[in-house]
mmCIF file of C-alpha atoms in Angstrom:
data_model
loop_
_atom_site.group_PDB
_atom_site.id
_atom_site.type_symbol
_atom_site.label_atom_id
_atom_site.label_comp_id
_atom_site.label_asym_id
_atom_site.label_seq_id
_atom_site.Cartn_x
_atom_site.Cartn_y
_atom_site.Cartn_z
ATOM 1 C CA UNK Q 888 0.053 42.712 18.869
ATOM 2 C CA UNK Q 889 -2.343 41.026 16.977
ATOM 3 C CA UNK Q 890 -3.471 37.210 16.619
ATOM 4 C CA UNK Q 891 -1.963 38.060 11.724
ATOM 5 C CA UNK Q 892 1.429 39.666 13.813
ATOM 6 C CA UNK Q 893 2.056 36.688 15.669
ATOM 7 C CA UNK Q 894 1.405 34.599 13.381
ATOM 8 C CA UNK Q 895 3.514 36.305 11.173
ATOM 9 C CA UNK Q 896 6.341 36.167 13.253
ATOM 10 C CA UNK Q 897 5.990 32.138 13.580
ATOM 11 C CA UNK Q 898 6.363 31.824 9.487
ATOM 12 C CA UNK Q 899 9.335 33.878 9.381
ATOM 13 C CA UNK Q 900 10.597 31.722 12.081
ATOM 14 C CA UNK Q 901 9.524 28.662 10.757
ATOM 15 C CA UNK Q 902 11.620 30.139 7.383
ATOM 16 C CA UNK Q 903 14.737 30.793 8.825
ATOM 17 C CA UNK Q 904 14.205 27.203 10.699
ATOM 18 C CA UNK Q 905 13.743 25.382 7.539
ATOM 19 C CA UNK Q 906 16.099 27.516 5.873
ATOM 20 C CA UNK Q 907 19.084 25.816 8.936
ATOM 21 C CA UNK Q 908 17.813 21.676 7.719
ATOM 22 C CA UNK Q 909 21.428 21.057 7.122
ATOM 23 C CA UNK Q 910 23.063 21.775 10.357
ATOM 24 C CA UNK Q 911 21.704 18.879 12.078
ATOM 25 C CA UNK Q 912 23.111 16.563 8.890
ATOM 26 C CA UNK Q 913 26.160 17.911 9.236
ATOM 27 C CA UNK Q 914 26.179 17.512 12.806
ATOM 28 C CA UNK Q 915 25.485 13.804 12.973
ATOM 29 C CA UNK Q 916 27.935 12.550 10.091
ATOM 30 C CA UNK Q 917 30.537 14.534 12.334
ATOM 31 C CA UNK Q 918 30.125 12.597 15.371
ATOM 32 C CA UNK Q 919 29.729 9.344 14.196
ATOM 33 C CA UNK Q 920 30.714 9.596 10.353
ATOM 34 C CA UNK Q 921 32.019 6.357 10.728
ATOM 35 C CA UNK Q 922 28.941 4.709 11.367
ATOM 36 C CA UNK Q 923 27.817 6.968 8.583
ATOM 37 C CA UNK Q 924 30.781 5.343 6.365
ATOM 38 C CA UNK Q 925 29.586 2.231 7.567
ATOM 39 C CA UNK Q 926 25.543 2.081 6.862
ATOM 40 C CA UNK Q 927 25.929 3.744 3.202
ATOM 41 C CA UNK Q 928 28.827 3.043 1.654
ATOM 42 C CA UNK Q 929 30.287 0.042 2.731
ATOM 43 C CA UNK Q 930 32.768 -0.772 0.012
ATOM 44 C CA UNK Q 931 33.889 2.669 0.655
ATOM 45 C CA UNK Q 932 34.504 2.453 4.580
ATOM 46 C CA UNK Q 933 35.973 -0.481 4.348
ATOM 47 C CA UNK Q 934 39.214 0.982 2.216
ATOM 48 C CA UNK Q 935 39.701 3.531 5.077
ATOM 49 C CA UNK Q 936 42.396 3.417 7.913
ATOM 50 C CA UNK Q 937 40.518 3.835 10.747
ATOM 51 C CA UNK Q 938 43.216 3.721 12.771
ATOM 52 C CA UNK Q 939 45.038 6.844 11.885
ATOM 53 C CA UNK Q 940 42.752 9.886 12.489
ATOM 54 C CA UNK Q 941 40.380 11.721 9.774
ATOM 55 C CA UNK Q 942 40.051 15.430 9.165
ATOM 56 C CA UNK Q 943 36.833 17.301 7.444
ATOM 57 C CA UNK Q 944 38.161 20.681 5.663
ATOM 58 C CA UNK Q 945 34.424 21.654 5.346
ATOM 59 C CA UNK Q 946 36.366 26.124 5.094
ATOM 60 C CA UNK Q 947 37.945 24.801 2.479
ATOM 61 C CA UNK Q 948 34.960 23.457 0.725
ATOM 62 C CA UNK Q 949 33.205 26.453 0.625
ATOM 63 C CA UNK Q 950 36.527 27.783 -0.573
ATOM 64 C CA UNK Q 951 36.525 26.038 -3.422
ATOM 65 C CA UNK Q 952 32.093 24.904 -4.052
ATOM 66 C CA UNK Q 953 31.172 28.272 -1.903
ATOM 67 C CA UNK Q 954 29.905 29.211 -5.839
ATOM 68 C CA UNK Q 955 26.068 29.464 -5.474
ATOM 69 C CA UNK Q 956 24.273 28.014 -8.320
ATOM 70 C CA UNK Q 957 25.546 24.347 -7.402
ATOM 71 C CA UNK Q 958 22.682 24.956 -6.085
ATOM 72 C CA UNK Q 959 21.594 24.040 -1.960
ATOM 73 C CA UNK Q 960 22.152 21.595 0.025
ATOM 74 C CA UNK Q 961 21.136 19.526 2.884
ATOM 75 C CA UNK Q 962 24.619 19.665 4.248
ATOM 76 C CA UNK Q 963 27.458 19.206 1.789
ATOM 77 C CA UNK Q 964 31.705 17.386 3.023
ATOM 78 C CA UNK Q 965 34.479 16.619 2.385
ATOM 79 C CA UNK Q 966 36.856 14.355 4.664
ATOM 80 C CA UNK Q 967 40.412 13.335 4.387
ATOM 81 C CA UNK Q 968 41.209 10.375 5.229
ATOM 82 C CA UNK Q 969 44.246 7.237 5.460
ATOM 83 C CA UNK Q 970 43.965 4.576 2.924
ATOM 84 C CA UNK Q 971 44.663 1.050 4.130
ATOM 85 C CA UNK Q 972 46.426 -0.041 0.507
ATOM 86 C CA UNK Q 973 49.085 2.749 2.302
ATOM 87 C CA UNK Q 974 50.420 5.764 3.763
ATOM 88 C CA UNK Q 975 50.452 7.335 1.577
ATOM 89 C CA UNK Q 976 48.055 7.730 -0.437
ATOM 90 C CA UNK Q 977 44.888 9.986 0.782
ATOM 91 C CA UNK Q 978 41.672 9.944 0.338
ATOM 92 C CA UNK Q 979 39.036 12.893 -0.395
ATOM 93 C CA UNK Q 980 35.371 11.987 0.368
ATOM 94 C CA UNK Q 981 33.091 14.387 -0.766
ATOM 95 C CA UNK Q 982 30.075 13.585 0.981
ATOM 96 C CA UNK Q 983 25.996 15.301 -0.643
ATOM 97 C CA UNK Q 984 22.639 14.957 1.453
ATOM 98 C CA UNK Q 985 19.872 16.061 -0.706
ATOM 99 C CA UNK Q 986 15.994 14.926 -0.287
ATOM 100 C CA UNK Q 987 15.174 15.109 -4.030
ATOM 101 C CA UNK Q 988 18.188 15.691 -7.340
ATOM 102 C CA UNK Q 989 16.959 15.865 -11.221
ATOM 103 C CA UNK Q 990 19.846 15.045 -13.747
ATOM 104 C CA UNK Q 991 21.161 17.513 -13.217
ATOM 105 C CA UNK Q 992 22.995 16.355 -9.984
ATOM 106 C CA UNK Q 993 25.149 14.530 -11.348
ATOM 107 C CA UNK Q 994 26.207 17.421 -13.734
ATOM 108 C CA UNK Q 995 26.570 18.688 -10.374
ATOM 109 C CA UNK Q 996 29.053 16.304 -8.517
ATOM 110 C CA UNK Q 997 31.442 16.560 -11.604
ATOM 111 C CA UNK Q 998 31.984 19.916 -11.117
ATOM 112 C CA UNK Q 999 32.536 19.173 -6.820
ATOM 113 C CA UNK Q 1000 34.646 16.371 -8.532
ATOM 114 C CA UNK Q 1001 36.970 18.492 -10.754
ATOM 115 C CA UNK Q 1002 36.699 21.271 -8.532
ATOM 116 C CA UNK Q 1003 38.201 19.795 -5.884
ATOM 117 C CA UNK Q 1004 40.793 17.325 -8.577
ATOM 118 C CA UNK Q 1005 42.643 20.837 -9.121
ATOM 119 C CA UNK Q 1006 42.923 21.777 -5.361
ATOM 120 C CA UNK Q 1007 45.010 17.942 -4.656
ATOM 121 C CA UNK Q 1008 45.252 17.068 -7.472
ATOM 122 C CA UNK Q 1009 47.829 14.526 -5.405
ATOM 123 C CA UNK Q 1010 44.743 12.422 -3.439
ATOM 124 C CA UNK Q 1011 42.043 9.846 -4.419
ATOM 125 C CA UNK Q 1012 38.470 11.684 -4.931
ATOM 126 C CA UNK Q 1013 35.589 9.346 -4.030
ATOM 127 C CA UNK Q 1014 32.590 11.423 -4.389
ATOM 128 C CA UNK Q 1015 29.005 10.128 -2.796
ATOM 129 C CA UNK Q 1016 25.412 11.430 -2.572
ATOM 130 C CA UNK Q 1017 22.513 10.107 -0.411
ATOM 131 C CA UNK Q 1018 19.172 10.735 -1.124
ATOM 132 C CA UNK Q 1019 16.935 11.054 1.194
ATOM 133 C CA UNK Q 1020 13.652 11.350 -0.633
ATOM 134 C CA UNK Q 1021 13.962 10.243 -3.783
ATOM 135 C CA UNK Q 1022 11.528 8.010 -5.551
ATOM 136 C CA UNK Q 1023 14.545 6.693 -8.175
ATOM 137 C CA UNK Q 1024 17.679 7.217 -8.090
ATOM 138 C CA UNK Q 1025 18.362 4.811 -12.031
ATOM 139 C CA UNK Q 1026 19.498 8.029 -13.143
ATOM 140 C CA UNK Q 1027 21.601 9.281 -10.838
ATOM 141 C CA UNK Q 1028 25.456 8.583 -10.361
ATOM 142 C CA UNK Q 1029 26.442 9.327 -13.720
ATOM 143 C CA UNK Q 1030 27.290 11.906 -15.808
ATOM 144 C CA UNK Q 1031 29.159 11.135 -19.770
ATOM 145 C CA UNK Q 1032 30.043 14.116 -22.303
ATOM 146 C CA UNK Q 1033 31.672 13.646 -25.263
ATOM 147 C CA UNK Q 1034 31.127 10.863 -27.867
ATOM 148 C CA UNK Q 1035 33.372 8.086 -29.011
ATOM 149 C CA UNK Q 1036 36.767 8.696 -27.775
ATOM 150 C CA UNK Q 1037 36.561 11.448 -26.541
ATOM 151 C CA UNK Q 1038 35.129 13.093 -23.953
ATOM 152 C CA UNK Q 1039 34.920 12.100 -19.677
ATOM 153 C CA UNK Q 1040 32.869 9.401 -18.274
ATOM 154 C CA UNK Q 1041 32.354 10.175 -14.340
ATOM 155 C CA UNK Q 1042 30.588 8.162 -11.698
ATOM 156 C CA UNK Q 1043 29.664 8.265 -8.088
ATOM 157 C CA UNK Q 1044 28.290 6.186 -5.613
ATOM 158 C CA UNK Q 1045 24.586 6.528 -4.649
ATOM 159 C CA UNK Q 1046 22.759 6.365 -1.444
ATOM 160 C CA UNK Q 1047 18.259 5.899 -2.481
ATOM 161 C CA UNK Q 1048 17.241 6.568 1.637
ATOM 162 C CA UNK Q 1049 13.812 5.495 0.494
ATOM 163 C CA UNK Q 1050 14.736 1.528 -0.047
ATOM 164 C CA UNK Q 1051 14.991 1.111 3.546
ATOM 165 C CA UNK Q 1052 11.257 2.107 3.899
ATOM 166 C CA UNK Q 1053 10.507 -1.436 2.955
ATOM 167 C CA UNK Q 1054 13.262 -2.431 6.209
ATOM 168 C CA UNK Q 1055 12.035 -0.578 8.849
ATOM 169 C CA UNK Q 1056 12.160 -3.445 11.443
ATOM 170 C CA UNK Q 1057 15.685 -3.860 9.546
ATOM 171 C CA UNK Q 1058 16.716 -1.170 10.042
ATOM 172 C CA UNK Q 1059 15.487 -0.626 13.970
ATOM 173 C CA UNK Q 1060 17.798 -4.097 14.362
ATOM 174 C CA UNK Q 1061 21.025 -2.046 13.006
ATOM 175 C CA UNK Q 1062 20.112 0.399 14.871
ATOM 176 C CA UNK Q 1063 21.874 -2.075 18.042
ATOM 177 C CA UNK Q 1064 25.428 -1.583 16.326
ATOM 178 C CA UNK Q 1065 25.596 1.122 14.251
ATOM 179 C CA UNK Q 1066 23.558 4.770 15.729
ATOM 180 C CA UNK Q 1067 23.434 5.947 12.075
ATOM 181 C CA UNK Q 1068 20.931 4.110 12.175
ATOM 182 C CA UNK Q 1069 18.404 6.238 14.127
ATOM 183 C CA UNK Q 1070 19.473 8.992 12.053
ATOM 184 C CA UNK Q 1071 18.586 7.280 8.885
ATOM 185 C CA UNK Q 1072 15.233 6.179 10.891
ATOM 186 C CA UNK Q 1073 13.683 9.238 11.827
ATOM 187 C CA UNK Q 1074 14.250 11.162 8.558
ATOM 188 C CA UNK Q 1075 12.782 8.201 7.088
ATOM 189 C CA UNK Q 1076 9.623 9.419 10.108
ATOM 190 C CA UNK Q 1077 10.286 12.977 8.578
ATOM 191 C CA UNK Q 1078 9.373 12.069 5.357
ATOM 192 C CA UNK Q 1079 5.924 10.609 6.360
ATOM 193 C CA UNK Q 1080 3.183 11.916 4.920
ATOM 194 C CA UNK Q 1081 1.503 11.323 8.596
ATOM 195 C CA UNK Q 1082 -1.027 13.089 11.023
ATOM 196 C CA UNK Q 1083 0.425 14.282 14.772
ATOM 197 C CA UNK Q 1084 -0.120 11.993 16.345
ATOM 198 C CA UNK Q 1085 1.247 9.714 14.670
ATOM 199 C CA UNK Q 1086 4.170 11.628 13.733
ATOM 200 C CA UNK Q 1087 4.240 11.572 17.684
ATOM 201 C CA UNK Q 1088 4.357 7.489 17.611
ATOM 202 C CA UNK Q 1089 7.366 7.267 14.849
ATOM 203 C CA UNK Q 1090 8.890 9.765 17.561
ATOM 204 C CA UNK Q 1091 8.516 7.639 20.917
ATOM 205 C CA UNK Q 1092 9.509 3.936 18.369
ATOM 206 C CA UNK Q 1093 12.766 5.668 17.962
ATOM 207 C CA UNK Q 1094 13.386 7.831 21.096
ATOM 208 C CA UNK Q 1095 12.794 4.549 22.863
ATOM 209 C CA UNK Q 1096 15.606 2.760 20.594
ATOM 210 C CA UNK Q 1097 18.375 4.208 23.468
ATOM 211 C CA UNK Q 1098 17.341 2.735 26.316
ATOM 212 C CA UNK Q 1099 16.517 -0.449 25.301
ATOM 213 C CA UNK Q 1100 20.200 -1.064 22.826
ATOM 214 C CA UNK Q 1101 20.870 0.739 26.606
ATOM 215 C CA UNK Q 1102 22.931 3.963 24.740
ATOM 216 C CA UNK Q 1103 25.329 5.892 26.466
ATOM 217 C CA UNK Q 1104 24.614 9.194 27.585
ATOM 218 C CA UNK Q 1105 26.880 11.394 25.156
ATOM 219 C CA UNK Q 1106 25.217 9.044 22.431
ATOM 220 C CA UNK Q 1107 21.518 9.411 23.826
ATOM 221 C CA UNK Q 1108 22.124 13.412 24.503
ATOM 222 C CA UNK Q 1109 23.538 13.054 20.045
ATOM 223 C CA UNK Q 1110 20.718 11.760 19.250
ATOM 224 C CA UNK Q 1111 17.975 12.234 21.174
ATOM 225 C CA UNK Q 1112 18.490 16.103 19.644
ATOM 226 C CA UNK Q 1113 18.482 14.913 15.947
ATOM 227 C CA UNK Q 1114 15.409 13.548 15.972
ATOM 228 C CA UNK Q 1115 14.146 15.838 17.901
ATOM 229 C CA UNK Q 1116 15.048 18.670 14.778
ATOM 230 C CA UNK Q 1117 13.298 16.129 12.666
ATOM 231 C CA UNK Q 1118 10.619 15.337 14.234
ATOM 232 C CA UNK Q 1119 8.621 18.462 15.990
ATOM 233 C CA UNK Q 1120 5.426 18.267 16.657
ATOM 234 C CA UNK Q 1121 3.060 20.171 18.336
ATOM 235 C CA UNK Q 1122 3.437 21.453 21.812
ATOM 236 C CA UNK Q 1123 0.643 19.483 23.582
ATOM 237 C CA UNK Q 1124 1.616 16.987 21.985
ATOM 238 C CA UNK Q 1125 5.714 17.395 22.645
ATOM 239 C CA UNK Q 1126 4.188 17.584 26.356
ATOM 240 C CA UNK Q 1127 2.239 14.455 25.711
ATOM 241 C CA UNK Q 1128 5.304 12.334 24.299
ATOM 242 C CA UNK Q 1129 8.002 13.243 27.668
ATOM 243 C CA UNK Q 1130 5.539 12.238 29.465
ATOM 244 C CA UNK Q 1131 6.284 9.224 28.941
ATOM 245 C CA UNK Q 1132 10.234 9.231 28.250
ATOM 246 C CA UNK Q 1133 9.548 9.890 31.913
ATOM 247 C CA UNK Q 1134 7.146 7.159 32.684
ATOM 248 C CA UNK Q 1135 9.305 5.063 30.336
ATOM 249 C CA UNK Q 1136 13.077 6.768 32.519
ATOM 250 C CA UNK Q 1137 11.119 4.928 35.213
ATOM 251 C CA UNK Q 1138 11.209 1.747 34.189
ATOM 252 C CA UNK Q 1139 14.115 1.269 32.456
ATOM 253 C CA UNK Q 1140 16.219 2.962 34.291
ATOM 254 C CA UNK Q 1141 17.853 4.919 31.059
ATOM 255 C CA UNK Q 1142 18.266 8.886 33.278
ATOM 256 C CA UNK Q 1143 17.772 10.542 29.364
ATOM 257 C CA UNK Q 1144 15.340 12.809 30.325
ATOM 258 C CA UNK Q 1145 15.965 15.566 32.600
ATOM 259 C CA UNK Q 1146 18.806 16.056 30.057
ATOM 260 C CA UNK Q 1147 16.771 15.986 27.327
ATOM 261 C CA UNK Q 1148 14.117 18.375 29.156
ATOM 262 C CA UNK Q 1149 17.120 20.760 29.289
ATOM 263 C CA UNK Q 1150 17.764 20.234 25.552
ATOM 264 C CA UNK Q 1151 13.763 21.348 25.342
ATOM 265 C CA UNK Q 1152 14.548 24.001 27.795
ATOM 266 C CA UNK Q 1153 18.194 25.184 26.386
ATOM 267 C CA UNK Q 1154 16.557 25.247 22.467
ATOM 268 C CA UNK Q 1155 13.562 27.139 23.554
ATOM 269 C CA UNK Q 1156 14.889 29.954 24.845
ATOM 270 C CA UNK Q 1157 17.768 30.367 21.720
ATOM 271 C CA UNK Q 1158 13.681 30.282 19.836
ATOM 272 C CA UNK Q 1159 13.367 32.978 22.561
ATOM 273 C CA UNK Q 1160 15.664 35.105 21.431
ATOM 274 C CA UNK Q 1161 15.272 34.655 18.243
ATOM 275 C CA UNK Q 1162 11.241 35.282 17.854
ATOM 276 C CA UNK Q 1163 12.607 38.496 20.438
ATOM 277 C CA UNK Q 1164 14.661 39.172 17.435
ATOM 278 C CA UNK Q 1165 13.055 39.092 14.501
ATOM 279 C CA UNK Q 1166 9.993 41.756 16.583
ATOM 280 C CA UNK Q 1167 12.561 43.842 17.063
ATOM 281 C CA UNK Q 1168 13.872 44.079 13.988
ATOM 282 C CA UNK Q 1169 9.501 44.907 12.711
ATOM 283 C CA UNK Q 1170 8.327 46.282 15.375
ATOM 284 C CA UNK Q 1171 10.752 48.572 17.522
ATOM 285 C CA UNK Q 1172 8.626 46.822 20.917
ATOM 286 C CA UNK Q 1173 12.251 45.617 22.705
ATOM 287 C CA UNK Q 1174 10.862 46.554 26.194
ATOM 288 C CA UNK Q 1175 8.002 44.565 25.046
ATOM 289 C CA UNK Q 1176 9.824 41.896 23.664
ATOM 290 C CA UNK Q 1177 11.649 41.063 26.649
ATOM 291 C CA UNK Q 1178 9.708 40.915 29.319
ATOM 292 C CA UNK Q 1179 7.984 38.012 26.149
ATOM 293 C CA UNK Q 1180 11.285 36.318 26.364
ATOM 294 C CA UNK Q 1181 11.616 36.479 29.965
ATOM 295 C CA UNK Q 1182 8.052 36.107 31.325
ATOM 296 C CA UNK Q 1183 8.905 33.090 28.335
ATOM 297 C CA UNK Q 1184 11.648 30.991 29.331
ATOM 298 C CA UNK Q 1185 10.236 31.262 32.962
ATOM 299 C CA UNK Q 1186 7.498 29.681 32.350
ATOM 300 C CA UNK Q 1187 9.244 26.987 30.666
ATOM 301 C CA UNK Q 1188 11.767 26.662 32.629
ATOM 302 C CA UNK Q 1189 9.130 25.561 35.938
ATOM 303 C CA UNK Q 1190 6.845 23.560 34.236
ATOM 304 C CA UNK Q 1191 10.102 21.779 33.363
ATOM 305 C CA UNK Q 1192 11.343 21.291 36.910
ATOM 306 C CA UNK Q 1193 7.588 20.894 38.198
ATOM 307 C CA UNK Q 1194 8.135 17.537 35.542
ATOM 308 C CA UNK Q 1195 11.657 16.557 36.686
ATOM 309 C CA UNK Q 1196 9.919 16.633 40.217
ATOM 310 C CA UNK Q 1197 6.843 15.165 39.359
ATOM 311 C CA UNK Q 1198 9.710 12.215 37.693
ATOM 312 C CA UNK Q 1199 12.422 11.763 40.761
ATOM 313 C CA UNK Q 1200 10.171 12.434 44.762
ATOM 314 C CA UNK Q 1201 6.454 12.571 43.661
ATOM 315 C CA UNK Q 1202 4.063 15.578 43.810
ATOM 316 C CA UNK Q 1203 5.581 19.799 45.741
ATOM 317 C CA UNK Q 1204 3.273 20.365 48.436
ATOM 318 C CA UNK Q 1205 0.984 23.172 47.707
ATOM 319 C CA UNK Q 1206 4.065 25.622 49.871
ATOM 320 C CA UNK Q 1207 6.263 24.072 48.218
ATOM 321 C CA UNK Q 1208 4.991 24.839 44.556
ATOM 322 C CA UNK Q 1209 4.052 28.257 45.655
ATOM 323 C CA UNK Q 1210 8.062 29.159 46.204
ATOM 324 C CA UNK Q 1211 8.345 28.106 42.526
ATOM 325 C CA UNK Q 1212 5.923 29.307 41.702
ATOM 326 C CA UNK Q 1213 7.021 32.981 42.888
ATOM 327 C CA UNK Q 1214 10.955 32.268 42.081
ATOM 328 C CA UNK Q 1215 12.696 34.205 39.337
ATOM 329 C CA UNK Q 1216 14.556 33.042 36.329
ATOM 330 C CA UNK Q 1217 17.842 32.687 37.970
ATOM 331 C CA UNK Q 1218 16.480 30.037 41.172
ATOM 332 C CA UNK Q 1219 15.162 28.031 38.327
ATOM 333 C CA UNK Q 1220 18.059 27.859 36.496
ATOM 334 C CA UNK Q 1221 19.869 27.365 39.699
ATOM 335 C CA UNK Q 1222 17.653 23.686 41.393
ATOM 336 C CA UNK Q 1223 17.640 22.585 37.563
ATOM 337 C CA UNK Q 1224 20.815 22.668 37.427
ATOM 338 C CA UNK Q 1225 20.859 20.581 40.612
ATOM 339 C CA UNK Q 1226 18.413 18.634 40.397
ATOM 340 C CA UNK Q 1227 20.558 15.924 39.585
ATOM 341 C CA UNK Q 1228 22.180 15.734 42.929
ATOM 342 C CA UNK Q 1229 19.613 16.013 45.445
ATOM 343 C CA UNK Q 1230 18.684 14.009 47.647
ATOM 344 C CA UNK Q 1231 15.088 15.456 48.141
ATOM 345 C CA UNK Q 1232 12.816 17.573 46.894
ATOM 346 C CA UNK Q 1233 13.461 20.101 50.674
ATOM 347 C CA UNK Q 1234 16.931 19.574 49.520
ATOM 348 C CA UNK Q 1235 17.022 21.178 46.462
ATOM 349 C CA UNK Q 1236 15.228 24.703 47.406
ATOM 350 C CA UNK Q 1237 16.617 24.406 51.159
ATOM 351 C CA UNK Q 1238 19.801 24.724 49.061
ATOM 352 C CA UNK Q 1239 19.949 26.549 46.379
ATOM 353 C CA UNK Q 1240 17.200 29.523 48.376
ATOM 354 C CA UNK Q 1241 20.405 29.766 50.660
ATOM 355 C CA UNK Q 1242 23.326 30.674 47.578
ATOM 356 C CA UNK Q 1243 20.957 32.256 44.676
ATOM 357 C CA UNK Q 1244 20.263 35.858 45.819
#
């Protein structure tokens, strides 16, 4: 395969990943809907009865507003929640996340509103928008059609994320009690026009907050996934960052790094599968793809295992290193699964040697 073939494939894959940019936002809102509302839309947050469960109606939203002519969004969600103002009152909260918008955005939000209202006339429809990279939102949030006593006026709330750019430290402080502040910080950093080393520094600064505020492991991993998705780095800088995180973990005693490495490995494996599929479609080299994927997965698993061993047990002996280098992927995966519970490197390698054929 020529270098040109490789670069073309990577470019195609990168374009495919960018087209799925809405996934992290959808996941973040799904996991942290209440903190999202509290950070961006406090008046609406105050109206929701949080003692009652809320429900995401995304499949219904797609049926109602699935027309591609309505435009491309980062994410759109429809949430049904109980109002604090009465047990019989439902709130249907429509949320749009977009990078930038022009004046036509107002009309599109109105289209969403009346289409949702047609299907749910019994509910109060609340329309909300977050614009992540909009310099000026002064012309957004209102749609008017008609003249004088005739026509319609429609209003919706718009939160301009860039307003936090000048309040970076305040947003970091918010992260102590609101996990969605971490999401906002990552998105702001992603929009900055900075060098790769500066981007790495921003990523480390945001991840450090998870340690500093002692986030629970489940929350930390969910937020690490979002941060990692938004702030991609060249491989060399990514490895440097992970080495720094290992040292940070040693000082804070917070067990995030190994899980972070596992998460990165899983993403790398999925990336390899996508790359293999793309190559197969273009060149029909199925056998070569499988071999290449396995070699890449094995190399990634071996590197991650060695870094985790270094962090937990210290440097392996030459004989132990040779065993690790010679191991096949199933054995490496087994060691990665067991390293969290092993009390010594000898126990890790000996135990798994006996249990994996």
